[in-house]
């Protein structure tokens, strides 16, 4: 019996297409590296709504709670735009994140040398970049109470959101960042606005507390989030791990993503509390959506989803060598000129299809 379990939720649009390529890679690791997963598959988003009238069934939710890692493709599509809010495809994904209590969102910004010219920044600024943003995902201003739009005393209206963080919420995401740093270059930069926000002062104090008491071996620095935004586009290679709250993380991780070029290249992980076997609750997914404009045409780049599986190997299963093997295979395929349409420059030859890109990566794995 495999002691590593995976739930695969391909979802909608290009989700199933890119996940087919990930399945090939999973099978390769099984047959070649003796890495066997107990894999189950389910429906999420519009696909689940079409079959069951809900974007996530209780059975699939229960299975997600049992497995070591969930691997998700993408959800959504224009055919679901008119649905009631409660059954929209995105609700399936939100339910997974909420009920699994996935509080640490990991967004790597990694620039493969072969793609450095796709960045809006100069090649030497981004080439070789390997930065990780850890965003707090389940608290902060997107969830804080009170919130709402109310009538104001002057006859106008007032919109209210509340930034609120507790010691426990800050400490647990800080621990995630320090743990990650230990597996990388051992440096964490914490970002907030302690100069103008009390929640930022608490954030800074608590991150420092976790460092001093539990991770004194990791190098810790603090930066105001606005200065951090500037530094991310000025010289991103100065950072190893950045840890920040939900709102600033939303903005900073999107800005960092653009350093690397295409949406089709960006993986992500959302992690929660460790389970009995020591593995954290985990959901891995590409950053991109269901890309209805190219769905069903074999044009999607499967690399973001393949790199999401590499993150699962590293962060759920502690198979760092296997993760690195897969990442190197992606890098080499790109260096050899493998390109899907989203990675094409003017004058390039015909793009590879989704499955041809998967095969190009498998070919390199077979040579390794
Ligand atoms: P999108 O990420 O689906 O697409 C944006 C653009 O990038 C499109 O032109 C698309 O063709 C291209 N693109 C995205 N992924 C690609 C890939 N792997 N290879 C090649 N090109 C790729 O974002 P959108 O168009 O704003 O949203 C489409 C649908 O996806 C919406 O229903 C939205 O709600 C949903 N969505 C889902 C998620 C998710 O599942 N996590 C995230 C974002 C958007």
PDB file of N, CA and C in Angstrom, residues 282-366:
ATOM      1  N   UNK A 282      -2.764  20.157   2.713  1.00  0.00           N
ATOM      2  CA  UNK A 282      -2.136  20.825   1.574  1.00  0.00           C
ATOM      3  C   UNK A 282      -2.979  20.780   0.309  1.00  0.00           C
ATOM      4  N   UNK A 283      -2.994  21.901  -0.377  1.00  0.00           N
ATOM      5  CA  UNK A 283      -3.651  22.009  -1.686  1.00  0.00           C
ATOM      6  C   UNK A 283      -2.657  22.650  -2.644  1.00  0.00           C
ATOM      7  N   UNK A 284      -2.414  21.985  -3.773  1.00  0.00           N
ATOM      8  CA  UNK A 284      -1.473  22.508  -4.762  1.00  0.00           C
ATOM      9  C   UNK A 284      -2.252  22.830  -6.030  1.00  0.00           C
ATOM     10  N   UNK A 285      -1.976  23.989  -6.615  1.00  0.00           N
ATOM     11  CA  UNK A 285      -2.713  24.381  -7.819  1.00  0.00           C
ATOM     12  C   UNK A 285      -1.928  25.406  -8.609  1.00  0.00           C
ATOM     13  N   UNK A 286      -2.088  25.395  -9.936  1.00  0.00           N
ATOM     14  CA  UNK A 286      -1.476  26.475 -10.720  1.00  0.00           C
ATOM     15  C   UNK A 286      -2.145  27.801 -10.374  1.00  0.00           C
ATOM     16  N   UNK A 287      -1.426  28.909 -10.583  1.00  0.00           N
ATOM     17  CA  UNK A 287      -2.009  30.228 -10.289  1.00  0.00           C
ATOM     18  C   UNK A 287      -3.062  30.597 -11.328  1.00  0.00           C
ATOM     19  N   UNK A 288      -2.902  30.091 -12.552  1.00  0.00           N
ATOM     20  CA  UNK A 288      -3.831  30.500 -13.615  1.00  0.00           C
ATOM     21  C   UNK A 288      -5.228  29.916 -13.399  1.00  0.00           C
ATOM     22  N   UNK A 289      -6.188  30.473 -14.158  1.00  0.00           N
ATOM     23  CA  UNK A 289      -7.561  29.999 -14.100  1.00  0.00           C
ATOM     24  C   UNK A 289      -7.836  28.967 -15.181  1.00  0.00           C
ATOM     25  N   UNK A 290      -9.116  28.862 -15.557  1.00  0.00           N
ATOM     26  CA  UNK A 290      -9.527  27.791 -16.466  1.00  0.00           C
ATOM     27  C   UNK A 290      -9.351  28.153 -17.940  1.00  0.00           C
ATOM     28  N   UNK A 291      -8.895  29.376 -18.215  1.00  0.00           N
ATOM     29  CA  UNK A 291      -8.568  29.838 -19.578  1.00  0.00           C
ATOM     30  C   UNK A 291      -9.591  29.400 -20.618  1.00  0.00           C
ATOM     31  N   UNK A 292     -10.854  29.835 -20.484  1.00  0.00           N
ATOM     32  CA  UNK A 292     -11.877  29.368 -21.430  1.00  0.00           C
ATOM     33  C   UNK A 292     -11.545  29.719 -22.887  1.00  0.00           C
ATOM     34  N   UNK A 293     -10.724  30.770 -23.076  1.00  0.00           N
ATOM     35  CA  UNK A 293     -10.407  31.171 -24.465  1.00  0.00           C
ATOM     36  C   UNK A 293      -9.593  30.125 -25.216  1.00  0.00           C
ATOM     37  N   UNK A 294      -8.884  29.260 -24.503  1.00  0.00           N
ATOM     38  CA  UNK A 294      -8.080  28.242 -25.201  1.00  0.00           C
ATOM     39  C   UNK A 294      -8.464  26.815 -24.778  1.00  0.00           C
ATOM     40  N   UNK A 295      -9.478  26.698 -23.926  1.00  0.00           N
ATOM     41  CA  UNK A 295      -9.840  25.361 -23.413  1.00  0.00           C
ATOM     42  C   UNK A 295     -10.260  24.423 -24.544  1.00  0.00           C
ATOM     43  N   UNK A 296      -9.873  23.166 -24.430  1.00  0.00           N
ATOM     44  CA  UNK A 296     -10.273  22.145 -25.392  1.00  0.00           C
ATOM     45  C   UNK A 296      -9.488  22.179 -26.688  1.00  0.00           C
ATOM     46  N   UNK A 297      -8.474  23.024 -26.767  1.00  0.00           N
ATOM     47  CA  UNK A 297      -7.733  23.162 -28.034  1.00  0.00           C
ATOM     48  C   UNK A 297      -6.313  22.598 -27.955  1.00  0.00           C
ATOM     49  N   UNK A 298      -5.945  22.057 -26.811  1.00  0.00           N
ATOM     50  CA  UNK A 298      -4.593  21.510 -26.686  1.00  0.00           C
ATOM     51  C   UNK A 298      -3.519  22.581 -26.695  1.00  0.00           C
ATOM     52  N   UNK A 299      -3.886  23.819 -26.319  1.00  0.00           N
ATOM     53  CA  UNK A 299      -2.907  24.909 -26.361  1.00  0.00           C
ATOM     54  C   UNK A 299      -2.321  25.250 -24.998  1.00  0.00           C
ATOM     55  N   UNK A 300      -2.926  24.733 -23.930  1.00  0.00           N
ATOM     56  CA  UNK A 300      -2.540  25.174 -22.581  1.00  0.00           C
ATOM     57  C   UNK A 300      -1.137  24.699 -22.215  1.00  0.00           C
ATOM     58  N   UNK A 301      -0.451  25.534 -21.499  1.00  0.00           N
ATOM     59  CA  UNK A 301       0.871  25.185 -20.976  1.00  0.00           C
ATOM     60  C   UNK A 301       0.673  24.381 -19.674  1.00  0.00           C
ATOM     61  N   UNK A 302       1.143  23.140 -19.623  1.00  0.00           N
ATOM     62  CA  UNK A 302       0.914  22.334 -18.413  1.00  0.00           C
ATOM     63  C   UNK A 302       1.957  22.568 -17.314  1.00  0.00           C
ATOM     64  N   UNK A 303       2.939  23.463 -17.569  1.00  0.00           N
ATOM     65  CA  UNK A 303       4.084  23.554 -16.641  1.00  0.00           C
ATOM     66  C   UNK A 303       3.668  24.049 -15.248  1.00  0.00           C
ATOM     67  N   UNK A 304       2.749  25.019 -15.154  1.00  0.00           N
ATOM     68  CA  UNK A 304       2.342  25.518 -13.831  1.00  0.00           C
ATOM     69  C   UNK A 304       1.788  24.371 -12.987  1.00  0.00           C
ATOM     70  N   UNK A 305       1.018  23.505 -13.623  1.00  0.00           N
ATOM     71  CA  UNK A 305       0.421  22.389 -12.881  1.00  0.00           C
ATOM     72  C   UNK A 305       1.489  21.337 -12.553  1.00  0.00           C
ATOM     73  N   UNK A 306       2.417  21.109 -13.484  1.00  0.00           N
ATOM     74  CA  UNK A 306       3.502  20.150 -13.239  1.00  0.00           C
ATOM     75  C   UNK A 306       4.399  20.658 -12.099  1.00  0.00           C
ATOM     76  N   UNK A 307       4.677  21.968 -12.095  1.00  0.00           N
ATOM     77  CA  UNK A 307       5.503  22.527 -11.010  1.00  0.00           C
ATOM     78  C   UNK A 307       4.742  22.527  -9.676  1.00  0.00           C
ATOM     79  N   UNK A 308       3.401  22.562  -9.741  1.00  0.00           N
ATOM     80  CA  UNK A 308       2.615  22.448  -8.504  1.00  0.00           C
ATOM     81  C   UNK A 308       2.805  21.054  -7.914  1.00  0.00           C
ATOM     82  N   UNK A 309       2.868  20.044  -8.787  1.00  0.00           N
ATOM     83  CA  UNK A 309       3.140  18.679  -8.298  1.00  0.00           C
ATOM     84  C   UNK A 309       4.557  18.603  -7.711  1.00  0.00           C
ATOM     85  N   UNK A 310       5.508  19.305  -8.331  1.00  0.00           N
ATOM     86  CA  UNK A 310       6.879  19.332  -7.771  1.00  0.00           C
ATOM     87  C   UNK A 310       6.852  19.929  -6.362  1.00  0.00           C
ATOM     88  N   UNK A 311       6.015  20.949  -6.161  1.00  0.00           N
ATOM     89  CA  UNK A 311       5.894  21.521  -4.814  1.00  0.00           C
ATOM     90  C   UNK A 311       5.317  20.483  -3.839  1.00  0.00           C
ATOM     91  N   UNK A 312       4.368  19.696  -4.317  1.00  0.00           N
ATOM     92  CA  UNK A 312       3.798  18.647  -3.451  1.00  0.00           C
ATOM     93  C   UNK A 312       4.888  17.653  -3.050  1.00  0.00           C
ATOM     94  N   UNK A 313       5.736  17.279  -4.016  1.00  0.00           N
ATOM     95  CA  UNK A 313       6.832  16.353  -3.693  1.00  0.00           C
ATOM     96  C   UNK A 313       7.705  16.937  -2.587  1.00  0.00           C
ATOM     97  N   UNK A 314       7.978  18.235  -2.681  1.00  0.00           N
ATOM     98  CA  UNK A 314       8.899  18.867  -1.721  1.00  0.00           C
ATOM     99  C   UNK A 314       8.226  19.118  -0.378  1.00  0.00           C
ATOM    100  N   UNK A 315       7.032  19.710  -0.381  1.00  0.00           N
ATOM    101  CA  UNK A 315       6.459  20.211   0.873  1.00  0.00           C
ATOM    102  C   UNK A 315       5.514  19.226   1.565  1.00  0.00           C
ATOM    103  N   UNK A 316       4.889  18.306   0.813  1.00  0.00           N
ATOM    104  CA  UNK A 316       4.043  17.318   1.484  1.00  0.00           C
ATOM    105  C   UNK A 316       4.804  16.040   1.754  1.00  0.00           C
ATOM    106  N   UNK A 317       5.669  15.646   0.809  1.00  0.00           N
ATOM    107  CA  UNK A 317       6.273  14.315   0.905  1.00  0.00           C
ATOM    108  C   UNK A 317       7.769  14.358   1.205  1.00  0.00           C
ATOM    109  N   UNK A 318       8.303  15.565   1.363  1.00  0.00           N
ATOM    110  CA  UNK A 318       9.720  15.750   1.689  1.00  0.00           C
ATOM    111  C   UNK A 318      10.637  15.003   0.723  1.00  0.00           C
ATOM    112  N   UNK A 319      10.226  14.927  -0.546  1.00  0.00           N
ATOM    113  CA  UNK A 319      11.050  14.272  -1.572  1.00  0.00           C
ATOM    114  C   UNK A 319      11.758  15.380  -2.350  1.00  0.00           C
ATOM    115  N   UNK A 320      12.732  16.001  -1.691  1.00  0.00           N
ATOM    116  CA  UNK A 320      13.378  17.170  -2.297  1.00  0.00           C
ATOM    117  C   UNK A 320      14.131  16.820  -3.569  1.00  0.00           C
ATOM    118  N   UNK A 321      14.780  15.645  -3.563  1.00  0.00           N
ATOM    119  CA  UNK A 321      15.551  15.271  -4.763  1.00  0.00           C
ATOM    120  C   UNK A 321      14.640  15.037  -5.953  1.00  0.00           C
ATOM    121  N   UNK A 322      13.502  14.396  -5.689  1.00  0.00           N
ATOM    122  CA  UNK A 322      12.561  14.151  -6.783  1.00  0.00           C
ATOM    123  C   UNK A 322      11.969  15.464  -7.290  1.00  0.00           C
ATOM    124  N   UNK A 323      11.671  16.374  -6.362  1.00  0.00           N
ATOM    125  CA  UNK A 323      11.152  17.681  -6.775  1.00  0.00           C
ATOM    126  C   UNK A 323      12.173  18.401  -7.651  1.00  0.00           C
ATOM    127  N   UNK A 324      13.425  18.366  -7.219  1.00  0.00           N
ATOM    128  CA  UNK A 324      14.481  19.052  -7.984  1.00  0.00           C
ATOM    129  C   UNK A 324      14.680  18.396  -9.349  1.00  0.00           C
ATOM    130  N   UNK A 325      14.552  17.069  -9.381  1.00  0.00           N
ATOM    131  CA  UNK A 325      14.680  16.339 -10.647  1.00  0.00           C
ATOM    132  C   UNK A 325      13.622  16.825 -11.643  1.00  0.00           C
ATOM    133  N   UNK A 326      12.395  16.955 -11.149  1.00  0.00           N
ATOM    134  CA  UNK A 326      11.298  17.394 -12.020  1.00  0.00           C
ATOM    135  C   UNK A 326      11.499  18.849 -12.451  1.00  0.00           C
ATOM    136  N   UNK A 327      11.900  19.700 -11.523  1.00  0.00           N
ATOM    137  CA  UNK A 327      12.113  21.110 -11.875  1.00  0.00           C
ATOM    138  C   UNK A 327      13.249  21.261 -12.893  1.00  0.00           C
ATOM    139  N   UNK A 328      14.289  20.447 -12.705  1.00  0.00           N
ATOM    140  CA  UNK A 328      15.403  20.507 -13.676  1.00  0.00           C
ATOM    141  C   UNK A 328      14.953  20.029 -15.056  1.00  0.00           C
ATOM    142  N   UNK A 329      14.069  19.031 -15.073  1.00  0.00           N
ATOM    143  CA  UNK A 329      13.573  18.524 -16.365  1.00  0.00           C
ATOM    144  C   UNK A 329      12.773  19.612 -17.085  1.00  0.00           C
ATOM    145  N   UNK A 330      11.974  20.366 -16.322  1.00  0.00           N
ATOM    146  CA  UNK A 330      11.216  21.471 -16.919  1.00  0.00           C
ATOM    147  C   UNK A 330      12.197  22.507 -17.475  1.00  0.00           C
ATOM    148  N   UNK A 331      13.187  22.835 -16.669  1.00  0.00           N
ATOM    149  CA  UNK A 331      14.162  23.848 -17.073  1.00  0.00           C
ATOM    150  C   UNK A 331      14.898  23.411 -18.349  1.00  0.00           C
ATOM    151  N   UNK A 332      15.263  22.125 -18.396  1.00  0.00           N
ATOM    152  CA  UNK A 332      16.019  21.642 -19.547  1.00  0.00           C
ATOM    153  C   UNK A 332      15.140  21.597 -20.803  1.00  0.00           C
ATOM    154  N   UNK A 333      13.886  21.191 -20.630  1.00  0.00           N
ATOM    155  CA  UNK A 333      12.977  21.172 -21.788  1.00  0.00           C
ATOM    156  C   UNK A 333      12.855  22.584 -22.370  1.00  0.00           C
ATOM    157  N   UNK A 334      12.748  23.570 -21.490  1.00  0.00           N
ATOM    158  CA  UNK A 334      12.656  24.963 -21.949  1.00  0.00           C
ATOM    159  C   UNK A 334      13.964  25.391 -22.622  1.00  0.00           C
ATOM    160  N   UNK A 335      15.079  25.005 -22.009  1.00  0.00           N
ATOM    161  CA  UNK A 335      16.389  25.371 -22.581  1.00  0.00           C
ATOM    162  C   UNK A 335      16.564  24.736 -23.959  1.00  0.00           C
ATOM    163  N   UNK A 336      15.937  23.556 -24.157  1.00  0.00           N
ATOM    164  CA  UNK A 336      16.009  22.886 -25.461  1.00  0.00           C
ATOM    165  C   UNK A 336      15.076  23.525 -26.492  1.00  0.00           C
ATOM    166  N   UNK A 337      14.290  24.501 -26.041  1.00  0.00           N
ATOM    167  CA  UNK A 337      13.429  25.216 -26.983  1.00  0.00           C
ATOM    168  C   UNK A 337      11.978  24.796 -26.947  1.00  0.00           C
ATOM    169  N   UNK A 338      11.588  23.905 -26.012  1.00  0.00           N
ATOM    170  CA  UNK A 338      10.176  23.501 -25.935  1.00  0.00           C
ATOM    171  C   UNK A 338       9.335  24.711 -25.516  1.00  0.00           C
ATOM    172  N   UNK A 339       8.313  25.022 -26.299  1.00  0.00           N
ATOM    173  CA  UNK A 339       7.465  26.197 -26.028  1.00  0.00           C
ATOM    174  C   UNK A 339       6.017  25.903 -26.371  1.00  0.00           C
ATOM    175  N   UNK A 340       5.112  26.171 -25.428  1.00  0.00           N
ATOM    176  CA  UNK A 340       3.695  26.234 -25.781  1.00  0.00           C
ATOM    177  C   UNK A 340       3.416  27.661 -26.266  1.00  0.00           C
ATOM    178  N   UNK A 341       2.208  27.887 -26.775  1.00  0.00           N
ATOM    179  CA  UNK A 341       1.894  29.163 -27.414  1.00  0.00           C
ATOM    180  C   UNK A 341       2.141  30.383 -26.535  1.00  0.00           C
ATOM    181  N   UNK A 342       1.872  30.255 -25.244  1.00  0.00           N
ATOM    182  CA  UNK A 342       2.024  31.395 -24.334  1.00  0.00           C
ATOM    183  C   UNK A 342       3.496  31.787 -24.162  1.00  0.00           C
ATOM    184  N   UNK A 343       4.413  30.907 -24.555  1.00  0.00           N
ATOM    185  CA  UNK A 343       5.847  31.200 -24.360  1.00  0.00           C
ATOM    186  C   UNK A 343       6.534  31.540 -25.684  1.00  0.00           C
ATOM    187  N   UNK A 344       5.731  31.797 -26.709  1.00  0.00           N
ATOM    188  CA  UNK A 344       6.322  32.030 -28.022  1.00  0.00           C
ATOM    189  C   UNK A 344       6.724  33.491 -28.186  1.00  0.00           C
ATOM    190  N   UNK A 345       7.879  33.682 -28.795  1.00  0.00           N
ATOM    191  CA  UNK A 345       8.271  35.035 -29.186  1.00  0.00           C
ATOM    192  C   UNK A 345       8.078  35.136 -30.700  1.00  0.00           C
ATOM    193  N   UNK A 346       8.065  36.359 -31.180  1.00  0.00           N
ATOM    194  CA  UNK A 346       7.887  36.554 -32.617  1.00  0.00           C
ATOM    195  C   UNK A 346       8.984  35.814 -33.381  1.00  0.00           C
ATOM    196  N   UNK A 347       8.592  35.114 -34.448  1.00  0.00           N
ATOM    197  CA  UNK A 347       9.597  34.425 -35.263  1.00  0.00           C
ATOM    198  C   UNK A 347       9.880  33.008 -34.801  1.00  0.00           C
ATOM    199  N   UNK A 348       9.328  32.606 -33.627  1.00  0.00           N
ATOM    200  CA  UNK A 348       9.522  31.235 -33.164  1.00  0.00           C
ATOM    201  C   UNK A 348       8.790  30.263 -34.090  1.00  0.00           C
ATOM    202  N   UNK A 349       9.255  29.003 -34.074  1.00  0.00           N
ATOM    203  CA  UNK A 349       8.598  27.976 -34.888  1.00  0.00           C
ATOM    204  C   UNK A 349       7.239  27.641 -34.272  1.00  0.00           C
ATOM    205  N   UNK A 350       6.579  26.615 -34.781  1.00  0.00           N
ATOM    206  CA  UNK A 350       5.237  26.231 -34.325  1.00  0.00           C
ATOM    207  C   UNK A 350       5.254  25.843 -32.834  1.00  0.00           C
ATOM    208  N   UNK A 351       4.249  26.262 -32.074  1.00  0.00           N
ATOM    209  CA  UNK A 351       4.242  25.898 -30.645  1.00  0.00           C
ATOM    210  C   UNK A 351       3.932  24.422 -30.435  1.00  0.00           C
ATOM    211  N   UNK A 352       4.357  23.911 -29.282  1.00  0.00           N
ATOM    212  CA  UNK A 352       3.992  22.561 -28.898  1.00  0.00           C
ATOM    213  C   UNK A 352       2.570  22.559 -28.348  1.00  0.00           C
ATOM    214  N   UNK A 353       1.916  21.419 -28.464  1.00  0.00           N
ATOM    215  CA  UNK A 353       0.606  21.264 -27.828  1.00  0.00           C
ATOM    216  C   UNK A 353       0.834  20.937 -26.348  1.00  0.00           C
ATOM    217  N   UNK A 354      -0.258  20.936 -25.586  1.00  0.00           N
ATOM    218  CA  UNK A 354      -0.178  20.608 -24.157  1.00  0.00           C
ATOM    219  C   UNK A 354       0.494  19.249 -23.954  1.00  0.00           C
ATOM    220  N   UNK A 355       0.054  18.244 -24.717  1.00  0.00           N
ATOM    221  CA  UNK A 355       0.613  16.903 -24.495  1.00  0.00           C
ATOM    222  C   UNK A 355       2.040  16.808 -25.028  1.00  0.00           C
ATOM    223  N   UNK A 356       2.369  17.555 -26.079  1.00  0.00           N
ATOM    224  CA  UNK A 356       3.764  17.538 -26.557  1.00  0.00           C
ATOM    225  C   UNK A 356       4.699  18.141 -25.516  1.00  0.00           C
ATOM    226  N   UNK A 357       4.228  19.187 -24.808  1.00  0.00           N
ATOM    227  CA  UNK A 357       5.067  19.771 -23.745  1.00  0.00           C
ATOM    228  C   UNK A 357       5.254  18.746 -22.617  1.00  0.00           C
ATOM    229  N   UNK A 358       4.178  18.057 -22.245  1.00  0.00           N
ATOM    230  CA  UNK A 358       4.298  17.005 -21.221  1.00  0.00           C
ATOM    231  C   UNK A 358       5.306  15.945 -21.669  1.00  0.00           C
ATOM    232  N   UNK A 359       5.218  15.554 -22.942  1.00  0.00           N
ATOM    233  CA  UNK A 359       6.128  14.519 -23.459  1.00  0.00           C
ATOM    234  C   UNK A 359       7.572  15.015 -23.493  1.00  0.00           C
ATOM    235  N   UNK A 360       7.765  16.299 -23.803  1.00  0.00           N
ATOM    236  CA  UNK A 360       9.134  16.854 -23.852  1.00  0.00           C
ATOM    237  C   UNK A 360       9.773  16.756 -22.460  1.00  0.00           C
ATOM    238  N   UNK A 361       8.972  17.001 -21.433  1.00  0.00           N
ATOM    239  CA  UNK A 361       9.493  16.920 -20.053  1.00  0.00           C
ATOM    240  C   UNK A 361       9.760  15.460 -19.678  1.00  0.00           C
ATOM    241  N   UNK A 362       8.857  14.571 -20.096  1.00  0.00           N
ATOM    242  CA  UNK A 362       9.066  13.134 -19.827  1.00  0.00           C
ATOM    243  C   UNK A 362      10.321  12.613 -20.517  1.00  0.00           C
ATOM    244  N   UNK A 363      10.573  13.093 -21.723  1.00  0.00           N
ATOM    245  CA  UNK A 363      11.774  12.665 -22.455  1.00  0.00           C
ATOM    246  C   UNK A 363      13.020  13.018 -21.660  1.00  0.00           C
ATOM    247  N   UNK A 364      13.045  14.233 -21.106  1.00  0.00           N
ATOM    248  CA  UNK A 364      14.212  14.643 -20.308  1.00  0.00           C
ATOM    249  C   UNK A 364      14.298  13.782 -19.041  1.00  0.00           C
ATOM    250  N   UNK A 365      13.142  13.520 -18.414  1.00  0.00           N
ATOM    251  CA  UNK A 365      13.158  12.680 -17.204  1.00  0.00           C
ATOM    252  C   UNK A 365      13.726  11.305 -17.535  1.00  0.00           C
ATOM    253  N   UNK A 366      13.355  10.778 -18.682  1.00  0.00           N
ATOM    254  CA  UNK A 366      13.854   9.452 -19.078  1.00  0.00           C
ATOM    255  C   UNK A 366      15.353   9.443 -19.317  1.00  0.00           C
TER     256      UNK A 366
END
